[in-house]
Coordinates of C-alpha atoms in Angstrom, one line a residue:
M1 CA -10.2 34.5 -7.3
V2 CA -7.7 33.1 -9.9
L3 CA -6.3 30.7 -7.3
T4 CA -9.8 29.5 -6.5
L5 CA -10.6 28.8 -10.1
L6 CA -7.3 27.1 -10.5
G7 CA -8.0 24.9 -7.5
V8 CA -11.4 24.0 -8.7
A9 CA -9.9 23.1 -12.2
V10 CA -7.3 20.8 -10.6
S11 CA -9.9 19.2 -8.4
A12 CA -12.1 18.5 -11.3
V13 CA -9.3 16.7 -13.0
F14 CA -9.0 14.3 -10.1
V15 CA -12.7 14.0 -9.5
A16 CA -13.7 13.4 -13.1
P17 CA -12.4 9.7 -13.3
I18 CA -14.2 8.9 -10.1
A19 CA -17.4 10.4 -11.2
A20 CA -17.1 8.5 -14.5
A21 CA -16.6 5.3 -12.7
V22 CA -19.6 5.8 -10.5
L23 CA -21.9 6.8 -13.5
T24 CA -20.6 3.8 -15.6
S25 CA -21.3 1.4 -12.7
L26 CA -24.9 2.6 -12.7
K27 CA -25.4 1.7 -16.3
S28 CA -26.4 -1.7 -18.0
E29 CA -23.5 -3.5 -19.5
T30 CA -24.8 -2.8 -23.0
E31 CA -25.1 0.9 -22.3
A32 CA -21.6 0.9 -20.6
A33 CA -20.0 -0.6 -23.8
E34 CA -21.6 2.0 -26.2
I35 CA -19.3 4.0 -28.5
P36 CA -19.2 7.0 -28.2
P37 CA -19.8 6.8 -24.4
H38 CA -22.1 9.3 -22.7
W39 CA -21.8 10.6 -19.1
L40 CA -25.3 10.0 -17.6
P41 CA -27.1 6.6 -17.8
K42 CA -30.2 6.4 -19.9
V43 CA -31.6 4.0 -17.4
W44 CA -30.3 4.0 -13.9
T45 CA -29.6 0.6 -12.5
V46 CA -27.5 -1.1 -9.8
Q47 CA -27.5 -4.4 -11.8
A48 CA -23.7 -4.3 -12.1
W49 CA -23.3 -4.0 -8.3
K50 CA -25.7 -6.9 -7.8
A51 CA -24.1 -9.1 -10.4
L52 CA -20.6 -8.5 -9.0
W53 CA -21.7 -9.3 -5.5
E54 CA -23.7 -12.5 -6.5
T55 CA -21.3 -13.9 -9.0
G56 CA -18.0 -12.8 -7.4
N57 CA -16.8 -13.5 -4.0
V58 CA -16.3 -9.9 -2.9
S59 CA -16.4 -10.5 0.8
N60 CA -13.7 -13.1 0.6
W61 CA -11.5 -10.9 -1.7
F62 CA -11.9 -8.1 0.8
V63 CA -11.0 -10.2 3.8
N64 CA -8.0 -11.6 1.9
S65 CA -6.7 -8.1 1.0
L66 CA -7.2 -6.9 4.5
V67 CA -5.3 -9.9 6.1
V68 CA -2.5 -9.6 3.6
S69 CA -2.2 -5.7 3.8
V70 CA -2.3 -5.6 7.6
L71 CA 0.3 -8.3 8.1
V72 CA 2.6 -6.7 5.4
T73 CA 2.3 -3.4 7.2
A74 CA 3.0 -4.9 10.6
I75 CA 6.1 -6.8 9.4
V76 CA 7.4 -3.9 7.4
L77 CA 7.0 -1.4 10.3
S78 CA 8.9 -3.8 12.7
V79 CA 11.7 -4.5 10.2
A80 CA 12.1 -0.9 9.0
A81 CA 12.1 0.5 12.5
L82 CA 14.6 -2.0 13.8
A83 CA 16.8 -1.8 10.7
G84 CA 16.6 2.1 10.4
Y85 CA 17.5 2.5 14.1
G86 CA 20.4 0.1 13.8
F87 CA 21.8 2.0 10.8
A88 CA 21.4 5.4 12.5
R89 CA 22.7 4.6 15.9
T90 CA 25.2 1.7 15.8
E91 CA 28.5 1.3 14.2
F92 CA 29.5 -2.2 13.0
R93 CA 31.8 -3.8 10.3
G94 CA 30.2 -3.7 7.0
K95 CA 27.7 -1.0 7.7
G96 CA 28.5 1.0 4.6
V97 CA 28.1 -2.2 2.4
L98 CA 24.8 -3.0 3.9
M99 CA 23.5 0.5 3.5
G100 CA 24.6 0.3 -0.2
V101 CA 22.6 -2.9 -0.5
V102 CA 19.5 -1.0 0.9
M103 CA 20.0 1.8 -1.5
A104 CA 20.4 -0.6 -4.4
G105 CA 17.1 -2.0 -3.5
L106 CA 15.5 1.3 -4.2
M107 CA 16.8 1.2 -7.8
V108 CA 15.5 -2.3 -8.7
S109 CA 12.0 -2.6 -10.1
P110 CA 9.8 -5.2 -8.3
A111 CA 8.8 -6.7 -11.6
V112 CA 12.5 -7.6 -12.3
L113 CA 12.5 -9.7 -9.1
G114 CA 9.2 -11.5 -10.0
V115 CA 10.7 -14.7 -11.4
P116 CA 13.5 -15.3 -8.8
L117 CA 11.1 -14.5 -6.0
F118 CA 8.5 -17.0 -7.4
T119 CA 11.1 -19.7 -7.8
T120 CA 12.1 -19.2 -4.2
V121 CA 8.6 -19.2 -2.9
Q122 CA 7.9 -22.3 -4.9
Q123 CA 11.0 -24.1 -3.4
M124 CA 9.7 -23.3 0.0
G125 CA 6.3 -24.7 -0.6
M126 CA 4.5 -21.4 0.0
V127 CA 2.7 -21.2 -3.4
D128 CA -1.1 -20.7 -2.9
T129 CA -0.7 -19.6 0.7
Y130 CA -1.1 -16.4 2.6
W131 CA 2.6 -16.3 3.5
G132 CA 3.6 -16.7 0.0
M133 CA 1.8 -13.5 -0.9
I134 CA 2.9 -11.6 2.3
L135 CA 6.6 -12.3 2.9
P136 CA 8.0 -11.2 -0.5
Q137 CA 6.4 -7.7 0.0
C138 CA 8.2 -7.3 3.3
A139 CA 11.7 -6.2 2.0
P140 CA 11.1 -2.5 2.7
A141 CA 14.2 -0.7 1.3
A142 CA 12.5 2.6 0.9
M143 CA 10.8 2.5 4.3
V144 CA 14.2 1.5 6.0
Y145 CA 15.8 4.5 4.4
I146 CA 13.0 6.9 5.4
L147 CA 13.1 5.8 9.0
Y148 CA 17.0 5.8 9.1
K149 CA 17.0 9.5 8.0
F150 CA 14.3 10.3 10.7
F151 CA 16.3 8.6 13.4
Q152 CA 19.4 10.4 12.5
G153 CA 17.6 13.6 13.2
I154 CA 16.6 12.7 16.9
P155 CA 19.1 14.3 19.2
K156 CA 21.5 11.7 20.7
E157 CA 21.4 13.6 24.0
L158 CA 18.0 12.1 24.7
E159 CA 19.4 8.6 24.5
E160 CA 22.6 9.5 26.4
A161 CA 20.5 10.7 29.3
A162 CA 18.5 7.5 29.4
F163 CA 21.8 5.5 29.3
I164 CA 23.1 7.4 32.3
D165 CA 19.9 6.5 34.2
G166 CA 20.6 3.0 33.6
A167 CA 18.3 2.2 30.6
G168 CA 19.5 -0.3 28.0
R169 CA 19.3 0.0 24.2
W170 CA 16.0 -1.9 23.9
R171 CA 14.3 0.3 26.6
V172 CA 15.5 3.5 24.9
F173 CA 14.3 2.3 21.6
F174 CA 10.8 1.4 22.8
T175 CA 10.3 4.2 25.4
I176 CA 12.0 7.1 23.7
I177 CA 12.7 6.5 20.0
L178 CA 9.3 4.9 18.9
P179 CA 7.1 7.5 20.8
L180 CA 9.1 10.3 19.1
S181 CA 8.7 8.5 15.7
R182 CA 5.0 8.1 15.6
P183 CA 4.4 10.6 12.7
S184 CA 6.9 9.0 10.5
L185 CA 5.8 5.4 11.6
A186 CA 2.3 6.4 10.7
A187 CA 3.2 7.7 7.3
V188 CA 5.3 4.5 6.6
G189 CA 2.5 2.3 7.7
I190 CA -0.1 4.0 5.6
F191 CA 2.0 4.1 2.4
T192 CA 2.9 0.3 3.1
F193 CA -0.9 -0.5 3.5
I194 CA -1.9 1.3 0.4
S195 CA 0.9 -0.3 -1.7
S196 CA 0.1 -3.8 -0.5
W197 CA -3.6 -3.4 -1.0
N198 CA -3.1 -2.1 -4.6
N199 CA -0.6 -5.0 -5.4
F200 CA -1.9 -6.9 -8.4
L201 CA 1.0 -8.6 -9.9
W202 CA 2.6 -10.6 -7.0
P203 CA -0.7 -12.2 -5.6
Y204 CA -1.6 -12.9 -9.4
M205 CA 1.8 -14.8 -9.8
V206 CA 1.8 -16.7 -6.6
T207 CA -1.7 -18.1 -6.3
N208 CA -4.4 -19.6 -8.5
N209 CA -6.6 -20.5 -5.7
P210 CA -10.0 -18.5 -6.0
D211 CA -10.3 -18.5 -2.2
L212 CA -7.1 -16.6 -1.8
M213 CA -7.7 -13.9 -4.3
T214 CA -7.2 -10.3 -3.2
M215 CA -9.5 -7.5 -4.4
P216 CA -7.4 -6.4 -7.5
N217 CA -7.2 -10.0 -8.7
G218 CA -10.9 -10.8 -8.0
I219 CA -12.0 -7.8 -9.9
A220 CA -9.8 -8.9 -12.8
T221 CA -12.1 -11.9 -13.2
V222 CA -14.8 -9.8 -14.7
M223 CA -12.8 -9.7 -17.8
N224 CA -13.9 -13.1 -19.2
S225 CA -14.0 -14.8 -22.6
Y226 CA -17.1 -12.7 -23.5
G227 CA -15.2 -9.5 -23.1
I228 CA -14.8 -6.8 -20.4
Q229 CA -17.9 -6.2 -18.3
W230 CA -17.4 -2.5 -17.9
A231 CA -20.1 -1.7 -15.5
Q232 CA -18.9 -4.5 -13.1
L233 CA -15.4 -3.5 -13.6
M234 CA -16.2 0.0 -12.4
A235 CA -18.3 -1.2 -9.5
G236 CA -15.4 -3.4 -8.5
G237 CA -12.9 -0.6 -8.8
L238 CA -15.0 1.5 -6.5
M239 CA -15.3 -1.2 -4.0
A240 CA -11.6 -1.7 -4.0
G241 CA -10.8 2.0 -3.7
L242 CA -13.2 2.7 -0.9
P243 CA -10.9 1.5 1.9
L244 CA -8.1 3.7 0.5
I245 CA -10.3 6.7 0.4
I246 CA -11.3 6.1 3.9
V247 CA -7.6 5.9 5.0
F248 CA -6.8 9.2 3.2
V249 CA -9.8 11.0 4.7
F250 CA -9.1 9.9 8.3
F251 CA -5.3 9.8 8.3
Q252 CA -4.4 12.7 5.9
R253 CA -3.1 14.7 8.9
Q254 CA -0.8 11.8 9.9
I255 CA 0.4 11.4 6.3
V256 CA 1.4 15.1 6.0
A257 CA 2.9 15.2 9.5
G258 CA 5.0 12.1 8.9
V259 CA 6.4 13.3 5.5
A260 CA 7.1 16.7 7.1
H261 CA 8.8 15.3 10.1
T262 CA 10.9 13.0 7.9
G263 CA 11.9 15.8 5.6
L264 CA 13.0 17.9 8.5
A265 CA 15.0 15.1 10.0
G266 CA 16.9 14.6 6.7
Q267 CA 18.1 18.1 6.5

Protein backbone atom coordinates (compact mmCIF):
# COMPACT_ATOMS: atom_id res chain seq x y z
CA MET A 1 0.00 0.00 0.00
CA VAL A 2 2.78 2.39 0.95
CA LEU A 3 4.72 1.61 -2.24
CA THR A 4 1.56 2.14 -4.30
CA LEU A 5 0.95 5.56 -2.75
CA LEU A 6 4.61 6.45 -3.24
CA GLY A 7 4.40 5.41 -6.89
CA VAL A 8 1.28 7.53 -7.40
CA ALA A 9 2.97 10.53 -5.76
CA VAL A 10 6.08 10.21 -7.94
CA SER A 11 3.93 9.79 -11.06
CA ALA A 12 1.96 12.91 -10.14
CA VAL A 13 5.20 14.92 -10.01
CA PHE A 14 5.98 13.94 -13.60
CA VAL A 15 2.42 14.22 -14.91
CA ALA A 16 1.64 17.61 -13.33
CA PRO A 17 3.77 19.73 -15.75
CA ILE A 18 2.23 17.97 -18.77
CA ALA A 19 -1.27 18.49 -17.39
CA ALA A 20 -0.48 22.16 -16.72
CA ALA A 21 0.76 22.58 -20.30
CA VAL A 22 -2.38 20.97 -21.74
CA LEU A 23 -4.71 23.11 -19.64
CA THR A 24 -2.75 26.31 -20.36
CA SER A 25 -2.89 25.62 -24.10
CA LEU A 26 -6.69 25.50 -23.82
CA LYS A 27 -6.91 29.01 -22.33
CA SER A 28 -7.00 32.37 -24.07
CA GLU A 29 -3.72 34.32 -24.11
CA THR A 30 -5.14 36.82 -21.62
CA GLU A 31 -6.20 34.10 -19.20
CA ALA A 32 -2.93 32.18 -19.63
CA ALA A 33 -0.95 35.26 -18.53
CA GLU A 34 -3.03 35.94 -15.39
CA ILE A 35 -1.23 36.19 -12.05
CA PRO A 36 -1.83 34.19 -9.92
CA PRO A 37 -2.51 31.39 -12.41
CA HIS A 38 -5.31 28.89 -11.99
CA TRP A 39 -5.48 25.30 -13.18
CA LEU A 40 -8.74 25.03 -15.10
CA PRO A 41 -9.60 27.43 -17.93
CA LYS A 42 -12.55 29.73 -17.29
CA VAL A 43 -13.39 29.51 -20.98
CA TRP A 44 -12.17 26.44 -22.86
CA THR A 45 -10.77 27.30 -26.28
CA VAL A 46 -8.42 25.84 -28.89
CA GLN A 47 -7.55 29.29 -30.24
CA ALA A 48 -3.88 28.90 -29.28
CA TRP A 49 -3.61 25.69 -31.31
CA LYS A 50 -5.32 27.33 -34.30
CA ALA A 51 -3.16 30.46 -34.09
CA LEU A 52 0.05 28.44 -33.88
CA TRP A 53 -0.94 26.30 -36.86
CA GLU A 54 -2.09 29.26 -38.97
CA THR A 55 0.63 31.81 -38.17
CA GLY A 56 3.52 29.38 -37.75
CA ASN A 57 4.89 26.83 -40.17
CA VAL A 58 4.40 23.81 -37.94
CA SER A 59 4.34 21.18 -40.68
CA ASN A 60 7.62 22.51 -42.10
CA TRP A 61 9.22 22.64 -38.65
CA PHE A 62 8.15 19.06 -38.04
CA VAL A 63 9.57 17.81 -41.35
CA ASN A 64 12.85 19.65 -40.76
CA SER A 65 13.21 18.15 -37.29
CA LEU A 66 12.40 14.70 -38.64
CA VAL A 67 14.92 14.94 -41.50
CA VAL A 68 17.69 16.24 -39.25
CA SER A 69 17.04 13.75 -36.42
CA VAL A 70 16.75 10.70 -38.69
CA LEU A 71 19.94 11.52 -40.61
CA VAL A 72 21.86 12.31 -37.42
CA THR A 73 20.71 9.01 -35.92
CA ALA A 74 21.69 7.01 -39.01
CA ILE A 75 25.16 8.60 -39.20
CA VAL A 76 25.81 8.26 -35.46
CA LEU A 77 24.81 4.58 -35.49
CA SER A 78 27.11 3.88 -38.43
CA VAL A 79 30.09 5.78 -37.01
CA ALA A 80 29.65 4.57 -33.42
CA ALA A 81 29.22 0.91 -34.43
CA LEU A 82 32.30 0.88 -36.67
CA ALA A 83 34.47 2.86 -34.24
CA GLY A 84 33.32 0.89 -31.21
CA TYR A 85 34.01 -2.42 -32.93
CA GLY A 86 37.40 -1.21 -34.12
CA PHE A 87 38.42 -0.23 -30.59
CA ALA A 88 37.06 -3.46 -29.10
CA ARG A 89 38.52 -5.97 -31.54
CA THR A 90 41.56 -4.56 -33.31
CA GLU A 91 45.02 -3.57 -32.11
CA PHE A 92 46.80 -0.68 -33.81
CA ARG A 93 49.38 1.97 -33.00
CA GLY A 94 47.91 4.94 -31.18
CA LYS A 95 44.80 3.07 -30.02
CA GLY A 96 45.21 4.27 -26.44
CA VAL A 97 45.65 7.88 -27.55
CA LEU A 98 42.56 7.76 -29.77
CA MET A 99 40.53 6.17 -26.98
CA GLY A 100 41.71 8.98 -24.71
CA VAL A 101 40.47 11.51 -27.27
CA VAL A 102 37.07 9.79 -27.28
CA MET A 103 36.95 9.87 -23.48
CA ALA A 104 37.97 13.53 -23.48
CA GLY A 105 35.01 14.22 -25.75
CA LEU A 106 32.74 13.06 -22.92
CA MET A 107 34.11 15.80 -20.67
CA VAL A 108 33.67 18.75 -23.04
CA SER A 109 30.36 20.60 -23.03
CA PRO A 110 28.82 21.02 -26.51
CA ALA A 111 28.27 24.71 -25.71
CA VAL A 112 32.05 25.21 -25.47
CA LEU A 113 32.45 23.93 -29.03
CA GLY A 114 29.74 26.18 -30.46
CA VAL A 115 31.96 29.00 -31.73
CA PRO A 116 34.73 26.87 -33.31
CA LEU A 117 32.14 24.57 -34.87
CA PHE A 118 30.25 27.52 -36.32
CA THR A 119 33.47 28.98 -37.73
CA THR A 120 34.27 25.65 -39.39
CA VAL A 121 30.77 25.27 -40.81
CA GLN A 122 30.87 28.85 -42.11
CA GLN A 123 34.21 28.30 -43.84
CA MET A 124 32.81 25.16 -45.48
CA GLY A 125 29.82 27.09 -46.81
CA MET A 126 27.26 25.02 -44.91
CA VAL A 127 25.49 27.81 -43.00
CA ASP A 128 21.73 27.74 -43.64
CA THR A 129 21.83 24.15 -44.92
CA TYR A 130 20.61 20.80 -43.63
CA TRP A 131 24.16 19.43 -43.55
CA GLY A 132 25.28 22.38 -41.47
CA MET A 133 22.76 21.35 -38.83
CA ILE A 134 23.40 17.60 -39.16
CA LEU A 135 27.15 16.95 -39.39
CA PRO A 136 28.29 18.76 -36.19
CA GLN A 137 25.85 16.58 -34.23
CA CYS A 138 27.50 13.40 -35.53
CA ALA A 139 30.56 13.24 -33.23
CA PRO A 140 29.16 10.57 -30.89
CA ALA A 141 31.83 10.12 -28.19
CA ALA A 142 29.37 8.72 -25.66
CA MET A 143 27.76 6.38 -28.19
CA VAL A 144 31.16 5.09 -29.35
CA TYR A 145 32.06 4.27 -25.76
CA ILE A 146 28.73 2.56 -25.06
CA LEU A 147 29.05 0.27 -28.08
CA TYR A 148 32.76 -0.28 -27.41
CA LYS A 149 31.93 -1.66 -23.96
CA PHE A 150 29.16 -3.81 -25.39
CA PHE A 151 31.36 -5.27 -28.14
CA GLN A 152 33.99 -6.13 -25.53
CA GLY A 153 31.44 -8.37 -23.84
CA ILE A 154 30.70 -10.45 -26.95
CA PRO A 155 32.66 -13.76 -26.79
CA LYS A 156 35.57 -13.75 -29.22
CA GLU A 157 34.98 -17.47 -29.84
CA LEU A 158 31.99 -16.60 -32.04
CA GLU A 159 34.19 -14.54 -34.34
CA GLU A 160 37.04 -17.05 -34.30
CA ALA A 161 34.67 -19.82 -35.40
CA ALA A 162 33.50 -17.64 -38.29
CA PHE A 163 37.10 -16.84 -39.27
CA ILE A 164 37.89 -20.57 -39.36
CA ASP A 165 34.95 -21.06 -41.73
CA GLY A 166 36.47 -18.49 -44.06
CA ALA A 167 34.49 -15.38 -43.13
CA GLY A 168 36.24 -12.02 -43.33
CA ARG A 169 36.16 -9.19 -40.81
CA TRP A 170 33.37 -7.30 -42.58
CA ARG A 171 31.19 -10.40 -42.92
CA VAL A 172 31.67 -11.20 -39.23
CA PHE A 173 30.74 -7.63 -38.33
CA PHE A 174 27.54 -7.57 -40.39
CA THR A 175 26.34 -11.17 -39.86
CA ILE A 176 27.36 -11.85 -36.26
CA ILE A 177 28.22 -8.69 -34.33
CA LEU A 178 25.41 -6.39 -35.49
CA PRO A 179 22.58 -8.93 -34.97
CA LEU A 180 23.85 -9.59 -31.43
CA SER A 181 24.03 -5.84 -30.82
CA ARG A 182 20.44 -4.96 -31.72
CA PRO A 183 19.36 -4.05 -28.15
CA SER A 184 22.30 -1.68 -27.64
CA LEU A 185 22.01 -0.26 -31.16
CA ALA A 186 18.31 0.40 -30.53
CA ALA A 187 19.06 2.22 -27.27
CA VAL A 188 21.83 4.29 -28.88
CA GLY A 189 19.58 5.15 -31.82
CA ILE A 190 16.67 6.19 -29.62
CA PHE A 191 18.82 8.35 -27.33
CA THR A 192 20.47 9.98 -30.35
CA PHE A 193 17.13 10.70 -32.02
CA ILE A 194 15.73 12.28 -28.86
CA SER A 195 18.85 14.37 -28.30
CA SER A 196 18.83 15.65 -31.89
CA TRP A 197 15.09 16.35 -31.84
CA ASN A 198 15.44 18.43 -28.67
CA ASN A 199 18.56 20.29 -29.85
CA PHE A 200 17.82 24.01 -29.82
CA LEU A 201 21.18 25.77 -29.60
CA TRP A 202 23.02 24.44 -32.66
CA PRO A 203 20.20 24.83 -35.25
CA TYR A 204 19.58 28.29 -33.78
CA MET A 205 23.25 29.22 -34.33
CA VAL A 206 23.70 27.79 -37.80
CA THR A 207 20.56 28.93 -39.63
CA ASN A 208 18.42 32.06 -39.89
CA ASN A 209 16.30 30.65 -42.69
CA PRO A 210 12.64 30.27 -41.56
CA ASP A 211 12.24 27.39 -44.02
CA LEU A 212 14.95 25.40 -42.20
CA MET A 213 13.72 25.93 -38.64
CA THR A 214 13.31 22.84 -36.47
CA MET A 215 10.48 22.43 -33.96
CA PRO A 216 12.32 23.92 -30.93
CA ASN A 217 13.45 26.95 -32.95
CA GLY A 218 10.05 27.43 -34.55
CA ILE A 219 8.28 27.32 -31.21
CA ALA A 220 10.65 30.01 -29.91
CA THR A 221 9.20 32.42 -32.48
CA VAL A 222 6.02 32.73 -30.41
CA MET A 223 8.12 34.84 -28.02
CA ASN A 224 7.93 38.14 -29.91
CA SER A 225 8.19 41.86 -29.19
CA TYR A 226 4.72 41.78 -27.62
CA GLY A 227 5.83 39.26 -25.01
CA ILE A 228 5.48 35.52 -24.58
CA GLN A 229 2.31 33.96 -25.98
CA TRP A 230 1.95 31.42 -23.17
CA ALA A 231 -0.96 29.44 -24.56
CA GLN A 232 0.73 29.09 -27.96
CA LEU A 233 4.03 28.24 -26.29
CA MET A 234 2.39 25.39 -24.36
CA ALA A 235 0.61 24.15 -27.49
CA GLY A 236 3.89 24.20 -29.42
CA GLY A 237 5.70 22.40 -26.64
CA LEU A 238 3.09 19.65 -26.66
CA MET A 239 3.35 19.34 -30.45
CA ALA A 240 7.13 19.04 -30.20
CA GLY A 241 6.98 16.54 -27.37
CA LEU A 242 4.38 14.25 -28.94
CA PRO A 243 6.86 12.31 -31.16
CA LEU A 244 9.13 11.73 -28.16
CA ILE A 245 6.22 10.43 -26.10
CA ILE A 246 5.35 8.05 -28.94
CA VAL A 247 8.98 6.87 -29.08
CA PHE A 248 9.01 6.14 -25.35
CA VAL A 249 5.63 4.37 -25.41
CA PHE A 250 6.47 2.07 -28.32
CA PHE A 251 10.19 1.55 -27.72
CA GLN A 252 10.52 1.53 -23.93
CA ARG A 253 11.29 -2.20 -23.92
CA GLN A 254 14.13 -1.67 -26.40
CA ILE A 255 15.51 1.19 -24.31
CA VAL A 256 15.52 -0.88 -21.11
CA ALA A 257 16.92 -3.95 -22.87
CA GLY A 258 19.66 -1.92 -24.55
CA VAL A 259 20.78 -0.27 -21.32
CA ALA A 260 20.67 -3.62 -19.48
CA HIS A 261 22.70 -5.42 -22.16
CA THR A 262 25.27 -2.63 -22.28
CA GLY A 263 25.61 -2.66 -18.52
CA LEU A 264 26.14 -6.42 -18.42
CA ALA A 265 28.73 -6.23 -21.19
CA GLY A 266 30.70 -3.64 -19.30
CA GLN A 267 31.07 -5.79 -16.20
